[in-house]
PDB file of C-alpha atoms and ligand atoms in Angstrom:
ATOM      1  CA  MET A 883      -0.414  -0.083  -0.191  1.00 41.00           C
ATOM      2  CA  LYS A 884       2.002   3.586  -0.915  1.00 43.00           C
ATOM      3  CA  LEU A 885       1.336   5.646   1.756  1.00 41.00           C
ATOM      4  CA  ALA A 886      -0.330   9.411   0.778  1.00 45.00           C
ATOM      5  CA  VAL A 887       2.743  12.270   2.216  1.00 43.00           C
ATOM      6  CA  LYS A 888       1.703  15.176   2.779  1.00 45.00           C
ATOM      7  CA  LYS A 889       3.891  17.939   1.501  1.00 43.00           C
ATOM      8  CA  THR A 890       4.725  21.421   3.635  1.00 42.00           C
ATOM      9  CA  PRO A 891       5.514  24.198   1.638  1.00 41.00           C
ATOM     10  CA  VAL A 892       9.412  24.890   2.847  1.00 37.00           C
ATOM     11  CA  LYS A 893      10.340  28.448   3.399  1.00 39.00           C
ATOM     12  CA  LYS A 894      12.293  29.839   1.409  1.00 37.00           C
ATOM     13  CA  ALA A 895      15.764  31.217   3.077  1.00 38.00           C
ATOM     14  CA  ALA A 896      15.803  34.516   2.221  1.00 38.00           C
ATOM     15  CA  ALA A 897      18.585  35.293  -0.178  1.00 36.00           C
ATOM     16  CA  LYS A 898      21.992  36.350   1.127  1.00 38.00           C
ATOM     17  CA  LYS A 899      23.982  38.591  -0.672  1.00 38.00           C
ATOM     18  CA  PRO A 900      27.481  38.215  -1.870  1.00 39.00           C
ATOM     19  CA  ALA A 901      29.595  38.947   1.091  1.00 41.00           C
ATOM     20  CA  ALA A 902      32.444  40.054  -0.692  1.00 42.00           C
ATOM     21  CA  LYS A 903      30.517  41.656  -3.914  1.00 43.00           C
ATOM     22  CA  ASN A 904      29.330  43.754  -0.776  1.00 45.00           C
ATOM     23  CA  GLY A 905      32.687  44.370   0.629  1.00 44.00           C
ATOM     24  CA  ALA A 906      33.388  45.895  -2.600  1.00 45.00           C
ATOM     25  CA  LYS A 907      30.921  48.376  -2.546  1.00 48.00           C
ATOM     26  CA  LYS A 908      31.603  49.181   1.289  1.00 49.00           C
ATOM     27  CA  THR A 909      35.157  50.128   0.323  1.00 52.00           C
ATOM     28  CA  ALA A 910      34.007  51.250  -3.415  1.00 51.00           C
ATOM     29  CA  LYS A 911      33.147  53.986  -1.741  1.00 55.00           C
ATOM     30  CA  SER A 912      34.933  54.555   1.065  1.00 58.00           C
ATOM     31  CA  ARG A 913      37.020  55.965  -1.179  1.00 74.00           C
ATOM     32  CA  ARG A 914      35.267  57.607  -3.188  1.00 87.00           C
ATOM     33  CA  ASN A 915      36.174  61.377  -2.423  1.00 95.00           C
ATOM     34  CA  PRO A 916      34.462  64.209  -2.810  1.00 96.00           C
ATOM     35  CA  LEU A 917      36.026  66.869  -2.765  1.00 97.00           C
ATOM     36  CA  ALA A 918      38.421  65.489  -5.380  1.00 96.00           C
ATOM     37  CA  PRO A 919      38.795  68.314  -8.340  1.00 96.00           C
ATOM     38  CA  GLU A 920      38.327  66.568 -11.268  1.00 96.00           C
ATOM     39  CA  ARG A 921      34.405  66.188  -9.088  1.00 97.00           C
ATOM     40  CA  ILE A 922      34.767  69.767  -7.787  1.00 98.00           C
ATOM     41  CA  CYS A 923      35.032  69.985 -11.990  1.00 98.00           C
ATOM     42  CA  ALA A 924      32.628  68.303 -13.366  1.00 98.00           C
ATOM     43  CA  LEU A 925      30.035  69.912 -10.731  1.00 98.00           C
ATOM     44  CA  LEU A 926      31.403  72.966 -11.753  1.00 98.00           C
ATOM     45  CA  ASP A 927      30.762  72.286 -15.664  1.00 98.00           C
ATOM     46  CA  LEU A 928      27.355  70.945 -14.917  1.00 98.00           C
ATOM     47  CA  LEU A 929      26.536  73.943 -13.162  1.00 98.00           C
ATOM     48  CA  ALA A 930      27.326  76.087 -15.760  1.00 97.00           C
ATOM     49  CA  LYS A 931      25.839  74.421 -18.107  1.00 98.00           C
ATOM     50  CA  ALA A 932      22.908  73.651 -16.975  1.00 98.00           C
ATOM     51  CA  TYR A 933      22.688  77.440 -16.121  1.00 97.00           C
ATOM     52  CA  PRO A 934      25.214  79.422 -18.286  1.00 95.00           C
ATOM     53  CA  ASN A 935      22.378  82.983 -17.060  1.00 90.00           C
ATOM     54  CA  ALA A 936      22.704  82.543 -13.332  1.00 94.00           C
ATOM     55  CA  GLU A 937      22.544  86.439 -11.941  1.00 93.00           C
ATOM     56  CA  CYS A 938      21.008  88.160  -8.908  1.00 95.00           C
ATOM     57  CA  ALA A 939      17.424  87.664  -8.822  1.00 95.00           C
ATOM     58  CA  LEU A 940      16.769  90.597  -6.213  1.00 98.00           C
ATOM     59  CA  ARG A 941      16.095  93.978  -8.575  1.00 97.00           C
ATOM     60  CA  HIS A 942      18.447  96.453  -7.963  1.00 98.00           C
ATOM     61  CA  SER A 943      19.901  99.742  -9.672  1.00 98.00           C
ATOM     62  CA  ASN A 944      22.297 100.098  -7.165  1.00 98.00           C
ATOM     63  CA  PRO A 945      25.140  99.021  -4.421  1.00 98.00           C
ATOM     64  CA  TRP A 946      22.465 100.574  -1.627  1.00 98.00           C
ATOM     65  CA  GLU A 947      19.045  99.752  -3.909  1.00 98.00           C
ATOM     66  CA  LEU A 948      20.867  96.119  -3.646  1.00 98.00           C
ATOM     67  CA  LEU A 949      21.571  96.016  -0.178  1.00 98.00           C
ATOM     68  CA  VAL A 950      18.655  96.931   0.756  1.00 98.00           C
ATOM     69  CA  ALA A 951      17.132  94.421  -0.904  1.00 98.00           C
ATOM     70  CA  THR A 952      19.481  91.435   0.143  1.00 98.00           C
ATOM     71  CA  VAL A 953      18.598  92.640   4.031  1.00 98.00           C
ATOM     72  CA  LEU A 954      14.870  92.147   3.374  1.00 98.00           C
ATOM     73  CA  SER A 955      15.352  89.270   1.413  1.00 97.00           C
ATOM     74  CA  ALA A 956      16.016  87.453   4.618  1.00 95.00           C
ATOM     75  CA  GLN A 957      13.116  84.872   5.270  1.00 93.00           C
ATOM     76  CA  CYS A 958      11.343  86.128   2.711  1.00 95.00           C
ATOM     77  CA  THR A 959      11.451  85.101  -1.591  1.00 94.00           C
ATOM     78  CA  ASP A 960      13.054  87.525  -3.234  1.00 95.00           C
ATOM     79  CA  ALA A 961       9.826  87.685  -5.895  1.00 96.00           C
ATOM     80  CA  ARG A 962       7.879  89.115  -2.436  1.00 98.00           C
ATOM     81  CA  VAL A 963      11.307  91.726  -2.269  1.00 98.00           C
ATOM     82  CA  ASN A 964      11.223  92.314  -5.575  1.00 98.00           C
ATOM     83  CA  MET A 965       7.291  93.103  -4.984  1.00 98.00           C
ATOM     84  CA  VAL A 966       8.291  95.955  -2.330  1.00 98.00           C
ATOM     85  CA  THR A 967      11.501  97.913  -3.286  1.00 98.00           C
ATOM     86  CA  PRO A 968      10.295  99.851  -6.418  1.00 98.00           C
ATOM     87  CA  ALA A 969       7.591 101.809  -4.276  1.00 98.00           C
ATOM     88  CA  LEU A 970      10.119 101.667  -1.715  1.00 98.00           C
ATOM     89  CA  PHE A 971      12.823 103.547  -3.614  1.00 98.00           C
ATOM     90  CA  ARG A 972      10.515 105.600  -5.421  1.00 98.00           C
ATOM     91  CA  LYS A 973       9.629 107.040  -1.364  1.00 98.00           C
ATOM     92  CA  PHE A 974      13.621 106.407   0.000  1.00 98.00           C
ATOM     93  CA  PRO A 975      15.801 107.371  -2.990  1.00 97.00           C
ATOM     94  CA  THR A 976      19.184 107.284  -0.721  1.00 97.00           C
ATOM     95  CA  PRO A 977      20.355 106.596   1.635  1.00 98.00           C
ATOM     96  CA  THR A 978      20.307 110.380   3.208  1.00 98.00           C
ATOM     97  CA  ASP A 979      15.809 109.006   2.402  1.00 98.00           C
ATOM     98  CA  PHE A 980      16.614 105.999   4.388  1.00 98.00           C
ATOM     99  CA  ALA A 981      18.220 107.546   7.286  1.00 98.00           C
ATOM    100  CA  HIS A 982      16.264 110.658   8.576  1.00 98.00           C
ATOM    101  CA  ALA A 983      12.999 108.677   7.555  1.00 98.00           C
ATOM    102  CA  PRO A 984      11.113 107.770  10.847  1.00 97.00           C
ATOM    103  CA  LEU A 985      10.881 104.261  11.423  1.00 98.00           C
ATOM    104  CA  ALA A 986       7.459 103.350  11.578  1.00 98.00           C
ATOM    105  CA  GLU A 987       7.258 105.174   7.349  1.00 98.00           C
ATOM    106  CA  ILE A 988      10.056 102.415   6.381  1.00 98.00           C
ATOM    107  CA  GLU A 989       8.280  98.907   8.949  1.00 98.00           C
ATOM    108  CA  GLU A 990       5.177 100.847   6.508  1.00 98.00           C
ATOM    109  CA  GLN A 991       6.719 100.091   2.939  1.00 98.00           C
ATOM    110  CA  ILE A 992       8.039  96.996   3.860  1.00 98.00           C
ATOM    111  CA  ARG A 993       6.194  95.053   6.668  1.00 98.00           C
ATOM    112  CA  SER A 994       5.174  91.762   4.110  1.00 98.00           C
ATOM    113  CA  THR A 995       8.711  91.112   4.504  1.00 98.00           C
ATOM    114  CA  GLY A 996       8.425  89.638   7.776  1.00 97.00           C
ATOM    115  CA  PHE A 997      10.315  90.416  10.623  1.00 97.00           C
ATOM    116  CA  TYR A 998      10.040  94.402   9.375  1.00 98.00           C
ATOM    117  CA  HIS A 999      10.833  95.774  12.735  1.00 98.00           C
ATOM    118  CA  ASN A1000      14.452  94.473  12.560  1.00 98.00           C
ATOM    119  CA  LYS A1001      15.016  95.116   9.619  1.00 98.00           C
ATOM    120  CA  ALA A1002      13.818  98.368   9.726  1.00 98.00           C
ATOM    121  CA  LYS A1003      15.573  99.160  12.740  1.00 98.00           C
ATOM    122  CA  SER A1004      18.543  97.759   9.939  1.00 98.00           C
ATOM    123  CA  LEU A1005      18.213  99.662   6.891  1.00 98.00           C
ATOM    124  CA  ASN A1006      18.187 103.078   9.043  1.00 98.00           C
ATOM    125  CA  GLY A1007      20.581 102.281  10.852  1.00 98.00           C
ATOM    126  CA  ALA A1008      23.420 101.110   7.640  1.00 98.00           C
ATOM    127  CA  ALA A1009      21.555 104.137   6.521  1.00 98.00           C
ATOM    128  CA  ARG A1010      23.142 106.242   9.202  1.00 98.00           C
ATOM    129  CA  LYS A1011      25.527 104.763   9.664  1.00 98.00           C
ATOM    130  CA  LEU A1012      27.294 104.919   5.916  1.00 97.00           C
ATOM    131  CA  THR A1013      26.180 109.147   5.815  1.00 97.00           C
ATOM    132  CA  ALA A1014      28.187 109.332   9.050  1.00 98.00           C
ATOM    133  CA  GLU A1015      31.646 108.031   7.938  1.00 98.00           C
ATOM    134  CA  PHE A1016      31.340 106.638   4.425  1.00 98.00           C
ATOM    135  CA  ALA A1017      30.613 109.836   3.036  1.00 97.00           C
ATOM    136  CA  GLY A1018      26.549 108.162   2.074  1.00 96.00           C
ATOM    137  CA  THR A1019      28.601 106.251   0.168  1.00 97.00           C
ATOM    138  CA  VAL A1020      27.731 101.501   0.848  1.00 98.00           C
ATOM    139  CA  PRO A1021      32.117 100.920   1.813  1.00 98.00           C
ATOM    140  CA  GLN A1022      34.095  97.606  -1.026  1.00 98.00           C
ATOM    141  CA  THR A1023      35.569  95.833   2.252  1.00 98.00           C
ATOM    142  CA  MET A1024      34.374  93.277   4.037  1.00 98.00           C
ATOM    143  CA  ASP A1025      35.481  94.404   6.919  1.00 98.00           C
ATOM    144  CA  GLU A1026      33.831  98.023   6.544  1.00 98.00           C
ATOM    145  CA  LEU A1027      30.514  96.649   5.323  1.00 98.00           C
ATOM    146  CA  LEU A1028      30.039  94.067   8.545  1.00 98.00           C
ATOM    147  CA  THR A1029      30.325  97.721  11.178  1.00 98.00           C
ATOM    148  CA  LEU A1030      26.949  98.302   8.976  1.00 98.00           C
ATOM    149  CA  PRO A1031      24.269  96.410  11.291  1.00 97.00           C
ATOM    150  CA  GLY A1032      22.379  94.598  10.157  1.00 95.00           C
ATOM    151  CA  VAL A1033      24.959  93.726   7.422  1.00 98.00           C
ATOM    152  CA  ALA A1034      26.496  89.592   7.509  1.00 97.00           C
ATOM    153  CA  ARG A1035      28.816  87.606   5.784  1.00 97.00           C
ATOM    154  CA  LYS A1036      25.278  86.698   3.239  1.00 97.00           C
ATOM    155  CA  THR A1037      24.662  89.758   1.840  1.00 98.00           C
ATOM    156  CA  ALA A1038      28.436  91.321   2.069  1.00 98.00           C
ATOM    157  CA  ASN A1039      29.078  88.576  -0.500  1.00 98.00           C
ATOM    158  CA  VAL A1040      26.345  89.168  -2.047  1.00 98.00           C
ATOM    159  CA  VAL A1041      26.956  93.345  -2.472  1.00 98.00           C
ATOM    160  CA  LEU A1042      30.563  92.906  -2.841  1.00 98.00           C
ATOM    161  CA  GLY A1043      29.595  89.266  -5.164  1.00 98.00           C
ATOM    162  CA  VAL A1044      26.787  91.171  -7.374  1.00 98.00           C
ATOM    163  CA  ALA A1045      27.549  95.104  -7.229  1.00 98.00           C
ATOM    164  CA  PHE A1046      31.450  94.804  -7.151  1.00 98.00           C
ATOM    165  CA  GLY A1047      32.682  92.055  -8.654  1.00 98.00           C
ATOM    166  CA  LYS A1048      34.464  91.138  -5.928  1.00 98.00           C
ATOM    167  CA  ALA A1049      34.746  87.612  -4.967  1.00 98.00           C
ATOM    168  CA  VAL A1050      35.435  88.301  -0.876  1.00 98.00           C
ATOM    169  CA  GLY A1051      33.742  85.014   0.195  1.00 98.00           C
ATOM    170  CA  VAL A1052      31.332  83.020  -0.890  1.00 98.00           C
ATOM    171  CA  VAL A1053      27.304  83.543  -0.264  1.00 98.00           C
ATOM    172  CA  VAL A1054      26.183  81.683   1.627  1.00 97.00           C
ATOM    173  CA  ASP A1055      22.236  82.114   1.491  1.00 96.00           C
ATOM    174  CA  THR A1056      19.811  78.438   2.818  1.00 95.00           C
ATOM    175  CA  HIS A1057      19.937  76.875  -1.191  1.00 96.00           C
ATOM    176  CA  VAL A1058      24.122  76.737  -0.810  1.00 98.00           C
ATOM    177  CA  LEU A1059      23.484  75.975   2.221  1.00 98.00           C
ATOM    178  CA  ARG A1060      21.584  72.468   1.541  1.00 98.00           C
ATOM    179  CA  LEU A1061      23.503  71.971  -1.738  1.00 98.00           C
ATOM    180  CA  SER A1062      26.190  71.719  -0.455  1.00 98.00           C
ATOM    181  CA  MET A1063      25.998  69.790   2.456  1.00 98.00           C
ATOM    182  CA  ARG A1064      24.097  67.038  -0.324  1.00 98.00           C
ATOM    183  CA  LEU A1065      26.816  67.572  -1.964  1.00 98.00           C
ATOM    184  CA  GLU A1066      29.063  66.422  -0.310  1.00 98.00           C
ATOM    185  CA  LEU A1067      30.871  70.459  -0.266  1.00 98.00           C
ATOM    186  CA  THR A1068      31.676  70.201   4.267  1.00 98.00           C
ATOM    187  CA  GLN A1069      29.834  68.071   6.849  1.00 97.00           C
ATOM    188  CA  ALA A1070      29.106  71.713   8.413  1.00 97.00           C
ATOM    189  CA  SER A1071      25.849  73.426   8.786  1.00 96.00           C
ATOM    190  CA  GLN A1072      26.551  76.375  10.467  1.00 97.00           C
ATOM    191  CA  PRO A1073      26.763  79.396   7.840  1.00 97.00           C
ATOM    192  CA  ILE A1074      29.896  80.737   7.925  1.00 97.00           C
ATOM    193  CA  LEU A1075      31.301  76.570   8.172  1.00 98.00           C
ATOM    194  CA  VAL A1076      29.966  75.866   5.333  1.00 98.00           C
ATOM    195  CA  GLU A1077      31.717  79.394   4.002  1.00 98.00           C
ATOM    196  CA  LYS A1078      35.022  78.270   4.386  1.00 98.00           C
ATOM    197  CA  ASP A1079      34.384  74.626   3.387  1.00 98.00           C
ATOM    198  CA  LEU A1080      33.456  75.422   0.310  1.00 98.00           C
ATOM    199  CA  MET A1081      36.648  78.233   0.313  1.00 98.00           C
ATOM    200  CA  LYS A1082      38.837  76.273   0.729  1.00 98.00           C
ATOM    201  CA  THR A1083      37.450  74.032  -1.589  1.00 97.00           C
ATOM    202  CA  ILE A1084      35.605  76.167  -5.013  1.00 98.00           C
ATOM    203  CA  PRO A1085      38.585  78.475  -7.297  1.00 98.00           C
ATOM    204  CA  GLN A1086      38.628  81.885  -6.337  1.00 98.00           C
ATOM    205  CA  ASP A1087      37.466  82.894  -9.907  1.00 97.00           C
ATOM    206  CA  HIS A1088      34.084  80.509  -9.745  1.00 98.00           C
ATOM    207  CA  TRP A1089      32.636  82.084  -6.480  1.00 98.00           C
ATOM    208  CA  ILE A1090      30.281  83.884  -7.249  1.00 98.00           C
ATOM    209  CA  ALA A1091      29.505  81.947 -10.020  1.00 97.00           C
ATOM    210  CA  PHE A1092      28.493  78.741  -8.323  1.00 98.00           C
ATOM    211  CA  SER A1093      26.676  81.063  -5.858  1.00 97.00           C
ATOM    212  CA  HIS A1094      23.937  82.332  -7.853  1.00 97.00           C
ATOM    213  CA  GLU A1095      23.949  78.775 -10.052  1.00 98.00           C
ATOM    214  CA  LEU A1096      23.953  77.216  -7.182  1.00 97.00           C
ATOM    215  CA  ILE A1097      20.304  78.879  -5.624  1.00 96.00           C
ATOM    216  CA  HIS A1098      19.119  78.834  -8.871  1.00 97.00           C
ATOM    217  CA  HIS A1099      19.905  75.382  -9.487  1.00 98.00           C
ATOM    218  CA  GLY A1100      18.019  74.723  -5.212  1.00 97.00           C
ATOM    219  CA  ARG A1101      14.746  76.725  -6.372  1.00 95.00           C
ATOM    220  CA  GLN A1102      14.294  74.725  -9.378  1.00 96.00           C
ATOM    221  CA  ILE A1103      15.917  70.802  -8.980  1.00 98.00           C
ATOM    222  CA  CYS A1104      17.347  70.459  -5.498  1.00 98.00           C
ATOM    223  CA  ILE A1105      14.651  71.063  -3.488  1.00 97.00           C
ATOM    224  CA  ALA A1106      14.179  71.588   0.029  1.00 96.00           C
ATOM    225  CA  ARG A1107      11.556  68.629   0.357  1.00 95.00           C
ATOM    226  CA  LYS A1108      11.423  66.948  -2.424  1.00 95.00           C
ATOM    227  CA  PRO A1109      14.072  67.093  -4.840  1.00 97.00           C
ATOM    228  CA  ARG A1110      13.998  67.122  -8.922  1.00 98.00           C
ATOM    229  CA  CYS A1111      16.310  64.123  -9.123  1.00 98.00           C
ATOM    230  CA  SER A1112      15.579  62.107 -11.789  1.00 97.00           C
ATOM    231  CA  ASP A1113      16.108  65.795 -13.666  1.00 97.00           C
ATOM    232  CA  CYS A1114      19.070  67.068 -12.685  1.00 98.00           C
ATOM    233  CA  SER A1115      22.127  67.030 -14.092  1.00 97.00           C
ATOM    234  CA  LEU A1116      24.128  66.540 -11.752  1.00 98.00           C
ATOM    235  CA  GLU A1117      22.551  63.195  -9.997  1.00 97.00           C
ATOM    236  CA  PRO A1118      26.007  61.280 -11.863  1.00 96.00           C
ATOM    237  CA  LEU A1119      28.100  63.015  -9.053  1.00 97.00           C
ATOM    238  CA  CYS A1120      25.311  62.773  -6.507  1.00 97.00           C
ATOM    239  CA  TYR A1121      25.553  60.585  -3.231  1.00 96.00           C
ATOM    240  CA  SER A1122      23.285  62.203  -1.200  1.00 96.00           C
ATOM    241  CA  SER A1123      20.408  59.900   1.192  1.00 95.00           C
ATOM    242  CA  ASP A1124      18.263  62.195   0.393  1.00 95.00           C
ATOM    243  CA  LYS A1125      18.330  61.295  -4.032  1.00 96.00           C
ATOM    244  CA  THR A1126      14.413  60.518  -4.655  1.00 96.00           C
ATOM    245  CA  TRP A1127      16.357  58.169  -8.602  1.00 93.00           C
ATOM    246  CA  SER A1128      19.527  56.936  -8.542  1.00 93.00           C
ATOM    247  CA  THR A1129      21.560  55.851 -11.421  1.00 94.00           C
ATOM    248  CA  HIS A1130      24.005  54.494  -8.683  1.00 91.00           C
TER     249      HIS A1130
HETATM  250  S1  SF4 B1188      20.753  64.299  -7.975  1.00 72.58           S
HETATM  251 FE1  SF4 B1188      19.037  65.237  -5.998  1.00 72.58          FE
HETATM  252  S2  SF4 B1188      19.980  66.082  -4.329  1.00 72.58           S
HETATM  253 FE2  SF4 B1188      21.086  65.093  -5.785  1.00 72.58          FE
HETATM  254  S3  SF4 B1188      22.119  67.256  -6.184  1.00 72.58           S
HETATM  255 FE3  SF4 B1188      20.762  66.243  -8.096  1.00 72.58          FE
HETATM  256  S4  SF4 B1188      18.370  67.232  -7.457  1.00 72.58           S
HETATM  257 FE4  SF4 B1188      19.739  67.324  -4.928  1.00 72.58          FE
END
């Protein structure tokens, strides 16, 4: 008599990843140098190709207006600042006008850019200092710019780079900060330290263009919450853990 044997399904053991291959991948990854000159060169080339005409989006017609617009752009979009500045500069055309303006009147003009109490105080203070100590002219050195109320390195770098064509440092705004970290150009998270790292890694003759390009890339492609990696020309060089799509 033939006995019926009941077959019980056997659960297959999870396939083990080949140890050698895994190890090799890890070693290759640990050997990758994000600051290698050839990678930096390739990044700069790709950025320049993607944003050949990248420039400052803040509308201005002289260094003072650029300084004002940059102060207003803190925690605010450039588009919003560009909506506010035409009327502001009509009402207060020169640093002297800003210096003599009652704070409440400046506040009223810039209210929609946010933090308007502090921003009005900074603009009034900067205008007073400018008229009292710099003959009403925006100075062209980092040290002098940093003496103006409300002006820190970011604003000073924007004014020096855009208005005077001087590459004294690298503009580190929210986009440059985020992208520098994603692209492993720095391990720091404080703007001042990120700027120091970028100044070591990026050739000085690229400092001005580099920050404009990165800002454009951060606005259009490498968005904070959901980067558009499948549309990103830097993707082959990017190993960020934030990637939403990857070829490697
Ligand atoms: S691949 Fe993605 S995360 Fe990397 S730079 Fe491009 S958009 Fe940003």
